[in-house]
């Protein structure tokens, strides 16, 4: 999860894998000299790290498929400089500690590069280890904290929360004319980044939320927060959470009779966030305009 839509998730992973493979045609493995065995013989080892189990497993599955497609295409052409690309998938379980341990494992097993993760908190936890090891990785996370790592080995395949949400705020407030917002975000790295970016952008445009609800990343029942939102009768609701949780929030909101449109960044394009067509308010914005 970059992650601008359900269909683009494998594509962004494919692009990332292709870019890594193309780069390998011109350079040796990070931290190695041209004389090292790893640099001129044997398979080129690339790790794909994402949640393959748990609530965020759909993100991991998309990115794995995209990376595998790209690598299979390169290998059918003979690989890179005659060397086949060897890809292995690792399950970070959406857990930063697990991710950090995997970063050390990737380093110790001589992987030349990493694709992932789609979870900002996990990628941030892994970044120092990968930076020290000199292992480049391409992430589809969006939290501004990724940029704060200031790692020359960490690459984003999409815009940050600030870029998404400042554009979204202008669209909703200036173009759509909405002035009465509610916010519901989670307390993870992605959710906090979304919260702070949208709240600041809206405030800069003279709008503060009528209610600001923060939930946890593993929460399943949002009735208390949504009941408070319903009482404020907002024109629109900003949502800052990952795909599956966003879908649960939207479904429960509709069950409570909340008809205000939901707006948010990339995860809002996931099918789980869709609402029945008959109950969806007309022209509801679901993501930031493409730029």
XYZ file of C-alpha atoms in Angstrom:
291
model
C 0.000 0.000 0.000
C 1.466 2.459 -2.199
C -1.576 2.634 -2.445
C -3.807 4.890 -4.414
C -6.302 2.179 -5.318
C -7.015 -1.525 -4.981
C -5.958 -2.164 -8.573
C -2.806 -0.043 -8.399
C -1.325 -1.807 -5.377
C 0.215 -4.699 -7.355
C 1.269 -2.221 -10.035
C 3.232 -0.048 -7.617
C 4.990 -3.116 -6.245
C 5.722 -4.219 -9.809
C 7.240 -0.833 -10.599
C 9.291 -0.960 -7.413
C 10.618 -4.428 -8.201
C 11.404 -3.452 -11.781
C 13.219 -0.329 -10.636
C 15.322 -2.350 -8.209
C 16.140 -4.922 -10.854
C 17.072 -2.257 -13.371
C 19.333 -0.568 -10.854
C 21.125 -3.838 -10.259
C 22.324 -3.893 -13.852
C 24.603 -0.970 -13.060
C 25.826 -1.503 -9.519
C 27.053 -4.058 -7.018
C 25.346 -5.032 -3.808
C 25.287 -2.295 -1.141
C 28.398 -2.319 1.017
C 30.294 -4.674 -1.285
C 33.223 -4.251 -3.633
C 33.280 -5.479 -7.216
C 35.520 -8.326 -6.131
C 32.980 -9.781 -3.700
C 31.411 -13.069 -4.744
C 27.905 -11.731 -4.089
C 28.421 -8.968 -6.641
C 29.166 -11.127 -9.679
C 27.800 -14.644 -9.194
C 24.806 -16.517 -7.825
C 21.238 -15.288 -7.535
C 20.378 -11.714 -6.675
C 18.417 -11.906 -3.421
C 15.520 -9.493 -2.873
C 13.312 -9.602 0.211
C 9.625 -8.689 0.137
C 8.451 -7.775 3.641
C 4.804 -7.127 4.485
C 1.974 -8.371 6.641
C 0.958 -11.750 5.260
C -1.242 -12.509 8.265
C -3.554 -10.444 10.415
C -5.680 -7.387 9.644
C -3.255 -5.862 7.114
C -2.578 -9.069 5.186
C -4.405 -7.844 2.075
C -1.752 -5.159 1.619
C 1.006 -7.727 1.853
C -0.713 -9.999 -0.644
C -1.027 -7.222 -3.249
C 2.578 -6.160 -2.947
C 3.825 -9.753 -3.057
C 1.907 -10.410 -6.278
C 3.183 -7.217 -7.904
C 6.798 -7.916 -6.964
C 6.571 -11.549 -8.072
C 5.118 -10.548 -11.438
C 7.970 -8.125 -12.122
C 10.674 -10.518 -10.963
C 9.209 -13.401 -12.990
C 9.319 -11.192 -16.080
C 12.981 -10.324 -15.490
C 13.903 -13.928 -14.883
C 12.195 -15.012 -18.122
C 14.522 -12.596 -19.906
C 17.528 -14.232 -18.289
C 17.658 -12.186 -15.098
C 20.087 -9.312 -14.594
C 23.447 -9.668 -16.299
C 22.817 -13.388 -16.541
C 21.940 -13.782 -12.862
C 18.455 -14.822 -11.772
C 16.584 -12.793 -9.153
C 15.628 -14.744 -6.052
C 12.681 -13.329 -4.111
C 11.577 -14.395 -0.661
C 8.504 -13.156 1.206
C 8.659 -12.412 4.936
C 5.625 -11.881 7.191
C 6.067 -8.900 9.514
C 2.562 -9.512 10.947
C 2.023 -5.737 10.970
C 4.244 -5.599 14.057
C 7.214 -3.177 14.376
C 9.205 -5.515 16.632
C 8.789 -8.380 14.196
C 9.810 -6.034 11.399
C 12.999 -4.999 13.212
C 13.958 -8.640 13.717
C 13.311 -9.320 10.037
C 15.541 -6.394 9.056
C 18.404 -8.021 10.957
C 17.625 -11.372 9.327
C 17.637 -9.788 5.856
C 21.029 -8.272 6.585
C 22.511 -11.503 7.944
C 21.241 -13.511 4.961
C 22.789 -11.134 2.408
C 19.681 -9.771 0.717
C 20.655 -6.981 -1.638
C 17.407 -4.967 -1.401
C 13.936 -4.975 0.133
C 10.453 -4.192 -1.143
C 8.072 -3.127 1.638
C 6.516 -2.533 3.886
C 3.055 -1.119 3.332
C 2.783 -0.366 7.059
C 4.448 2.919 8.050
C 5.097 1.950 11.677
C 6.860 -1.257 10.664
C 8.945 0.458 7.991
C 9.995 3.179 10.441
C 11.093 0.522 12.932
C 13.129 -1.286 10.273
C 14.720 1.823 8.759
C 17.688 2.236 11.180
C 18.782 -1.387 10.742
C 18.495 -1.223 6.951
C 20.279 2.120 6.870
C 23.194 0.786 8.897
C 23.389 -2.301 6.669
C 23.207 -0.193 3.508
C 20.175 -2.107 2.183
C 17.804 -0.034 0.028
C 14.076 -0.518 0.442
C 11.034 0.854 -1.351
C 7.940 1.373 0.800
C 4.347 2.192 -0.010
C 3.792 3.696 3.441
C 2.687 7.326 3.622
C 3.482 8.576 7.138
C 5.582 11.740 7.311
C 7.713 9.881 9.868
C 9.233 7.927 6.980
C 10.767 11.109 5.611
C 11.898 12.054 9.106
C 14.168 8.985 9.089
C 16.446 10.857 6.659
C 17.736 7.559 5.332
C 19.376 7.581 1.870
C 18.303 3.942 1.560
C 14.564 4.497 2.165
C 12.423 5.301 -0.878
C 8.676 6.066 -1.015
C 6.672 5.020 -4.068
C 3.927 7.551 -3.366
C 3.235 10.890 -1.657
C 3.203 11.379 2.106
C 0.151 12.063 4.252
C 0.892 15.787 4.171
C 0.808 15.850 0.374
C -2.371 13.783 0.192
C -4.265 15.549 2.920
C -3.357 19.148 2.163
C -4.698 18.570 -1.343
C -7.777 16.829 0.031
C -8.499 19.632 2.520
C -8.372 22.258 -0.230
C -10.684 20.182 -2.403
C -13.247 19.629 0.339
C -13.205 23.122 1.835
C -12.557 25.339 -1.164
C -14.063 23.306 -4.012
C -16.895 21.465 -2.247
C -17.666 24.168 0.304
C -17.699 21.891 3.372
C -17.083 23.733 6.650
C -18.349 21.310 9.294
C -16.041 18.303 9.652
C -15.715 15.398 12.049
C -12.510 13.386 12.278
C -11.910 9.745 13.169
C -8.361 8.401 13.016
C -6.372 5.657 14.698
C -3.376 6.047 17.000
C -0.859 4.209 14.783
C 1.876 5.882 12.742
C -0.294 6.073 9.632
C -3.381 7.278 11.497
C -1.477 9.907 13.460
C 0.179 11.156 10.294
C -3.191 11.416 8.575
C -4.725 13.155 11.596
C -2.019 15.758 11.958
C -1.707 16.465 8.233
C -5.428 16.943 7.612
C -6.086 18.855 10.845
C -3.301 21.329 10.051
C -4.352 21.752 6.435
C -7.977 22.355 7.456
C -6.973 24.794 10.212
C -4.835 26.736 7.730
C -8.028 27.133 5.714
C -9.963 28.347 8.763
C -11.765 25.102 9.656
C -11.540 23.088 12.888
C -13.271 19.710 13.409
C -16.553 19.681 15.322
C -15.324 16.482 16.986
C -12.000 14.645 16.836
C -12.224 10.927 17.623
C -9.120 8.740 17.997
C -9.432 4.943 18.053
C -6.870 2.146 18.370
C -5.348 0.199 15.494
C -6.890 -3.102 16.638
C -10.328 -1.772 17.553
C -13.414 -3.470 16.113
C -16.347 -1.620 17.718
C -16.551 2.087 16.869
C -20.079 2.755 18.074
C -19.045 5.133 20.890
C -16.922 7.343 18.635
C -19.472 7.257 15.820
C -22.333 8.122 18.154
C -20.463 11.279 19.165
C -19.872 12.085 15.523
C -23.543 11.553 14.673
C -24.586 14.010 17.400
C -22.532 16.766 15.737
C -24.209 16.298 12.339
C -21.087 16.960 10.253
C -21.184 17.699 6.542
C -18.280 15.303 5.990
C -16.094 12.932 7.996
C -12.342 12.609 7.605
C -11.109 9.073 8.205
C -7.477 8.199 8.866
C -6.977 4.459 9.220
C -5.836 1.503 7.176
C -8.033 -0.336 4.686
C -9.801 -2.986 6.783
C -10.415 -0.739 9.774
C -11.653 2.049 7.497
C -14.158 -0.377 6.019
C -15.450 -1.351 9.461
C -15.822 2.293 10.465
C -17.778 3.187 7.342
C -20.059 0.158 7.633
C -20.827 0.826 11.296
C -21.429 4.496 10.553
C -23.999 3.636 7.911
C -25.642 1.153 10.291
C -25.999 4.025 12.782
C -27.714 6.138 10.140
C -24.778 8.464 9.453
C -25.093 9.593 5.842
C -22.319 12.183 5.686
C -19.633 11.375 3.110
C -16.313 9.976 4.289
C -13.075 11.375 2.896
C -9.524 10.195 3.303
C -6.326 9.217 1.529
C -5.316 6.045 -0.305
C -7.026 3.401 1.890
C -10.435 4.896 1.091
C -10.114 3.437 -2.412
C -10.140 -0.113 -1.014
C -13.369 -2.079 -1.674
C -13.861 -2.625 2.071
C -14.471 1.119 2.446
C -17.256 1.166 -0.129
C -20.809 1.716 1.006
C -23.986 0.447 -0.690
C -24.699 2.650 -3.671
C -28.252 3.398 -2.553
C -27.066 4.745 0.795
C -24.032 6.698 -0.377
C -24.588 10.462 -0.497
C -24.231 11.925 -4.000
C -20.781 13.051 -5.106
C -19.119 11.884 -1.881
C -15.360 12.509 -2.047
C -13.465 9.328 -1.270
C -9.873 10.380 -1.808
C -7.672 13.333 -2.607
C -7.858 14.508 -6.226
C -5.097 13.085 -8.382
C -2.244 15.532 -8.899
